[in-house]
Short mmCIF file of C-alpha atoms in Angstrom, two decimals:
data_model
loop_
_atom_site.label_atom_id
_atom_site.label_comp_id
_atom_site.label_asym_id
_atom_site.label_seq_id
_atom_site.Cartn_x
_atom_site.Cartn_y
_atom_site.Cartn_z
CA ASN A 1 0.00 0.00 0.00
CA ALA A 2 1.22 3.48 -0.86
CA GLY A 3 -0.88 5.01 1.94
CA VAL A 4 -1.50 8.73 1.37
CA THR A 5 0.26 10.39 -1.53
CA GLN A 6 0.36 14.05 -2.51
CA THR A 7 1.11 15.69 -5.84
CA PRO A 8 3.15 17.82 -6.38
CA LYS A 9 5.83 17.85 -3.68
CA PHE A 10 6.96 21.40 -4.41
CA ARG A 11 5.44 24.29 -6.34
CA VAL A 12 6.20 27.96 -6.87
CA LEU A 13 3.37 30.21 -8.03
CA LYS A 14 3.05 33.87 -8.87
CA THR A 15 0.36 35.94 -7.17
CA GLY A 16 -2.95 35.43 -8.94
CA GLN A 17 -2.12 32.07 -10.49
CA SER A 18 -4.25 29.02 -9.80
CA MET A 19 -3.34 25.45 -9.02
CA THR A 20 -4.73 22.17 -7.75
CA LEU A 21 -3.14 19.90 -5.18
CA LEU A 22 -4.02 16.23 -5.45
CA CYS A 23 -4.30 13.83 -2.53
CA ALA A 24 -4.83 10.12 -3.06
CA GLN A 25 -5.28 7.30 -0.55
CA ASP A 26 -5.50 3.56 -1.10
CA MET A 27 -6.79 2.55 2.33
CA ASN A 28 -10.50 2.85 1.50
CA HIS A 29 -10.86 5.56 4.15
CA GLU A 30 -14.09 7.52 4.31
CA TYR A 31 -12.69 10.73 5.78
CA MET A 32 -10.10 12.99 4.16
CA TYR A 33 -8.60 16.29 5.29
CA TRP A 34 -6.51 19.19 4.05
CA TYR A 35 -4.30 21.10 6.50
CA ARG A 36 -1.80 23.88 6.22
CA GLN A 37 1.21 24.18 8.49
CA ASP A 38 3.00 27.44 9.08
CA PRO A 39 5.97 28.03 11.39
CA GLY A 40 4.83 28.23 14.98
CA MET A 41 1.17 27.72 14.06
CA GLY A 42 0.81 23.97 14.17
CA LEU A 43 -1.70 22.37 11.83
CA ARG A 44 -4.81 24.24 10.77
CA LEU A 45 -7.69 22.48 9.04
CA ILE A 46 -8.70 23.98 5.70
CA HIS A 47 -11.45 21.67 4.45
CA TYR A 48 -12.45 18.09 5.05
CA SER A 49 -14.71 15.41 3.65
CA VAL A 50 -16.62 12.64 5.39
CA GLY A 51 -17.40 10.72 2.22
CA GLU A 52 -17.46 10.74 -1.56
CA GLY A 53 -19.29 13.80 -2.84
CA THR A 54 -19.22 15.65 0.51
CA THR A 55 -17.06 18.53 1.69
CA ALA A 56 -17.06 20.81 4.73
CA LYS A 57 -15.21 23.91 5.85
CA GLY A 58 -12.53 23.76 8.47
CA GLU A 59 -10.81 26.47 10.46
CA VAL A 60 -9.22 28.43 7.57
CA PRO A 61 -11.24 27.78 4.36
CA ASP A 62 -11.06 31.21 2.70
CA GLY A 63 -9.22 31.24 -0.63
CA TYR A 64 -9.47 27.47 -1.08
CA ASN A 65 -11.93 25.09 -2.69
CA VAL A 66 -12.08 21.31 -2.56
CA SER A 67 -13.72 18.43 -4.36
CA ARG A 68 -14.18 14.74 -3.53
CA LEU A 69 -15.53 13.19 -6.74
CA LYS A 70 -13.95 9.82 -5.99
CA LYS A 71 -13.57 8.22 -2.59
CA GLN A 72 -9.83 7.82 -2.95
CA ASN A 73 -9.08 11.38 -4.10
CA PHE A 74 -9.38 14.77 -2.44
CA LEU A 75 -8.43 17.86 -4.43
CA LEU A 76 -7.49 21.25 -3.00
CA GLY A 77 -7.72 24.23 -5.31
CA LEU A 78 -6.33 27.73 -5.08
CA GLU A 79 -8.21 29.95 -7.53
CA SER A 80 -6.05 33.07 -7.16
CA ALA A 81 -2.95 32.45 -5.10
CA ALA A 82 -1.76 35.03 -2.59
CA PRO A 83 1.56 35.28 -0.70
CA SER A 84 -0.34 34.50 2.51
CA GLN A 85 -0.98 31.03 1.11
CA THR A 86 2.72 30.22 1.17
CA SER A 87 2.78 27.19 3.42
CA VAL A 88 3.25 23.45 3.67
CA TYR A 89 0.04 21.59 2.86
CA PHE A 90 -0.73 18.18 4.30
CA CYS A 91 -3.44 15.78 3.35
CA ALA A 92 -4.67 13.09 5.72
CA SER A 93 -7.24 10.33 5.71
CA SER A 94 -8.94 8.27 8.38
CA TYR A 95 -11.45 5.50 8.85
CA PHE A 96 -14.50 7.29 10.18
CA GLY A 97 -12.67 10.04 12.05
CA SER A 98 -10.22 8.04 14.12
CA THR A 99 -6.44 7.83 13.65
CA GLN A 100 -5.31 9.99 10.76
CA TYR A 101 -2.72 8.97 8.20
CA PHE A 102 -0.76 11.80 6.67
CA GLY A 103 0.81 12.37 3.29
CA PRO A 104 4.37 13.70 2.89
CA GLY A 105 3.25 17.29 2.25
CA THR A 106 3.40 19.86 -0.54
CA ARG A 107 5.60 22.88 -0.06
CA LEU A 108 4.00 25.86 -1.83
CA THR A 109 5.59 29.25 -2.32
CA VAL A 110 3.58 32.16 -3.71
CA LEU A 111 5.66 35.07 -4.96
CA SER B 1 -8.65 28.57 17.76
CA GLN B 2 -6.47 25.65 18.74
CA GLN B 3 -8.04 23.14 21.11
CA GLY B 4 -4.84 21.56 22.35
CA GLU B 5 -2.09 23.61 23.90
CA GLU B 6 1.24 21.88 24.35
CA ASP B 7 3.76 22.70 27.01
CA PRO B 8 6.65 23.28 26.75
CA GLN B 9 6.98 24.66 23.22
CA ALA B 10 10.55 23.38 23.08
CA LEU B 11 12.47 20.82 25.12
CA SER B 12 16.13 19.85 24.92
CA ILE B 13 17.50 16.91 26.92
CA GLN B 14 20.40 14.48 26.92
CA GLU B 15 20.15 11.08 25.33
CA GLY B 16 18.95 8.52 27.84
CA GLU B 17 16.89 10.99 29.87
CA ASN B 18 13.11 10.96 29.97
CA ALA B 19 11.06 13.58 28.14
CA THR B 20 7.65 14.76 29.29
CA MET B 21 5.28 16.88 27.24
CA ASN B 22 1.91 18.17 28.32
CA CYS B 23 -1.29 19.02 26.49
CA SER B 24 -4.34 20.91 27.71
CA TYR B 25 -7.68 21.18 25.96
CA LYS B 26 -10.97 22.97 26.43
CA THR B 27 -13.99 20.85 25.51
CA SER B 28 -15.29 17.33 25.98
CA ILE B 29 -13.47 14.75 23.91
CA ASN B 30 -13.94 11.21 22.62
CA ASN B 31 -10.23 10.58 22.57
CA LEU B 32 -6.86 12.31 22.53
CA GLN B 33 -4.08 11.35 20.17
CA TRP B 34 -0.37 12.06 19.98
CA TYR B 35 1.52 12.42 16.72
CA ARG B 36 5.19 12.84 15.84
CA GLN B 37 6.59 14.89 12.98
CA ASN B 38 10.16 14.59 11.83
CA SER B 39 11.57 17.64 10.12
CA GLY B 40 10.08 18.10 6.65
CA ARG B 41 7.82 15.05 6.93
CA GLY B 42 4.16 14.29 7.49
CA LEU B 43 2.78 13.47 10.92
CA VAL B 44 2.85 9.92 12.21
CA HIS B 45 0.35 8.60 14.72
CA LEU B 46 1.90 7.43 18.00
CA ILE B 47 -0.86 6.57 20.43
CA LEU B 48 -4.56 7.12 21.13
CA ILE B 49 -6.16 7.30 24.56
CA ARG B 50 -9.92 7.21 24.95
CA SER B 51 -11.82 9.48 27.32
CA ASN B 52 -12.58 6.58 29.67
CA GLU B 53 -8.91 5.58 29.94
CA ARG B 54 -6.43 7.13 32.37
CA GLU B 55 -3.12 5.68 31.19
CA LYS B 56 -1.78 3.85 28.18
CA HIS B 57 1.59 2.43 27.24
CA SER B 58 3.23 1.67 23.92
CA GLY B 59 6.88 0.67 24.00
CA ARG B 60 8.81 3.59 25.51
CA LEU B 61 5.74 5.83 25.40
CA ARG B 62 3.39 6.45 28.30
CA VAL B 63 0.33 8.64 27.94
CA THR B 64 -1.92 9.82 30.73
CA LEU B 65 -5.27 11.53 30.49
CA ASP B 66 -7.04 13.53 33.19
CA THR B 67 -10.46 14.51 31.89
CA SER B 68 -11.29 16.45 35.06
CA LYS B 69 -8.34 18.75 34.39
CA LYS B 70 -8.67 18.47 30.60
CA SER B 71 -5.02 17.58 30.27
CA SER B 72 -2.77 14.85 28.96
CA SER B 73 0.92 14.07 29.16
CA LEU B 74 3.26 12.12 26.92
CA LEU B 75 6.32 10.55 28.52
CA ILE B 76 9.14 9.18 26.39
CA THR B 77 11.51 7.07 28.47
CA ALA B 78 15.21 6.43 27.77
CA SER B 79 15.27 8.96 24.93
CA ARG B 80 17.30 8.38 21.78
CA ALA B 81 18.65 10.76 19.16
CA ALA B 82 16.04 9.40 16.75
CA ASP B 83 13.29 10.77 19.04
CA THR B 84 14.25 14.29 17.96
CA ALA B 85 11.05 15.61 16.37
CA SER B 86 7.99 17.74 17.00
CA TYR B 87 5.18 16.16 18.98
CA PHE B 88 1.54 17.17 18.63
CA CYS B 89 -1.52 16.34 20.63
CA ALA B 90 -4.85 16.21 18.84
CA THR B 91 -8.31 16.02 20.32
CA ASP B 92 -11.30 14.24 18.87
CA GLN B 93 -14.10 16.40 20.19
CA SER B 94 -17.44 14.88 21.07
CA GLY B 95 -19.79 15.13 18.09
CA ALA B 96 -17.14 16.42 15.71
CA GLN B 97 -15.79 14.61 12.69
CA LYS B 98 -12.29 16.02 12.82
CA LEU B 99 -9.23 16.40 15.05
CA VAL B 100 -7.97 19.66 16.45
CA PHE B 101 -4.20 19.87 16.75
CA GLY B 102 -2.09 21.83 19.17
CA GLN B 103 0.94 23.83 18.16
CA GLY B 104 3.38 21.13 19.16
CA THR B 105 6.44 20.60 21.33
CA ARG B 106 9.79 20.57 19.59
CA LEU B 107 11.95 17.91 21.25
CA THR B 108 15.71 17.80 20.76
CA ILE B 109 17.75 14.87 22.07
CA ASN B 110 21.43 15.72 22.47
CA PRO B 111 23.94 12.87 22.10
#
């Protein structure tokens, strides 16, 4: 099993550009999550999903959109990137909200 | 706002010593979990303690939970250089479908 994978690993964007981060899991987990991690801020939940076709807002959802068209994939979109979105993004999945399994992260820089 | 607050924010000890980290939270929980993050990596689940448990062991890890004080502690015994990492507590709040992470304790083990 690959577990949780994230694509891409690194990305540099210019202000105003858009991009999509892809998270995939092969553990048949129902729940999936997107977090951002900034220095000294810990993990903050952006959006999450409790099943295929469902999404919900987390703590810091502004400027991001998500989709869960397939159970194994959870996409995070930035429509118009801003420097404040420079961060490390982590995806995680879990079996009905218990222990979470994390991906390796995507390091995003917005210039 | 963050549910879990870890204390201390940073801890540096000698190899072989024990390391203790504390976590406080604010609301009722189903369980509390501890995760480890090595530099530049995703989080890895260490141990879960349910709200009706008071103590749990896993190898060199010992976790305690005091629901009356809304606090937990993680003890790592006989520390090793490989234990150098950031440690996060996360609470599974009653009725919620997500975890809330604290800001973490950065542990450094000096050889």
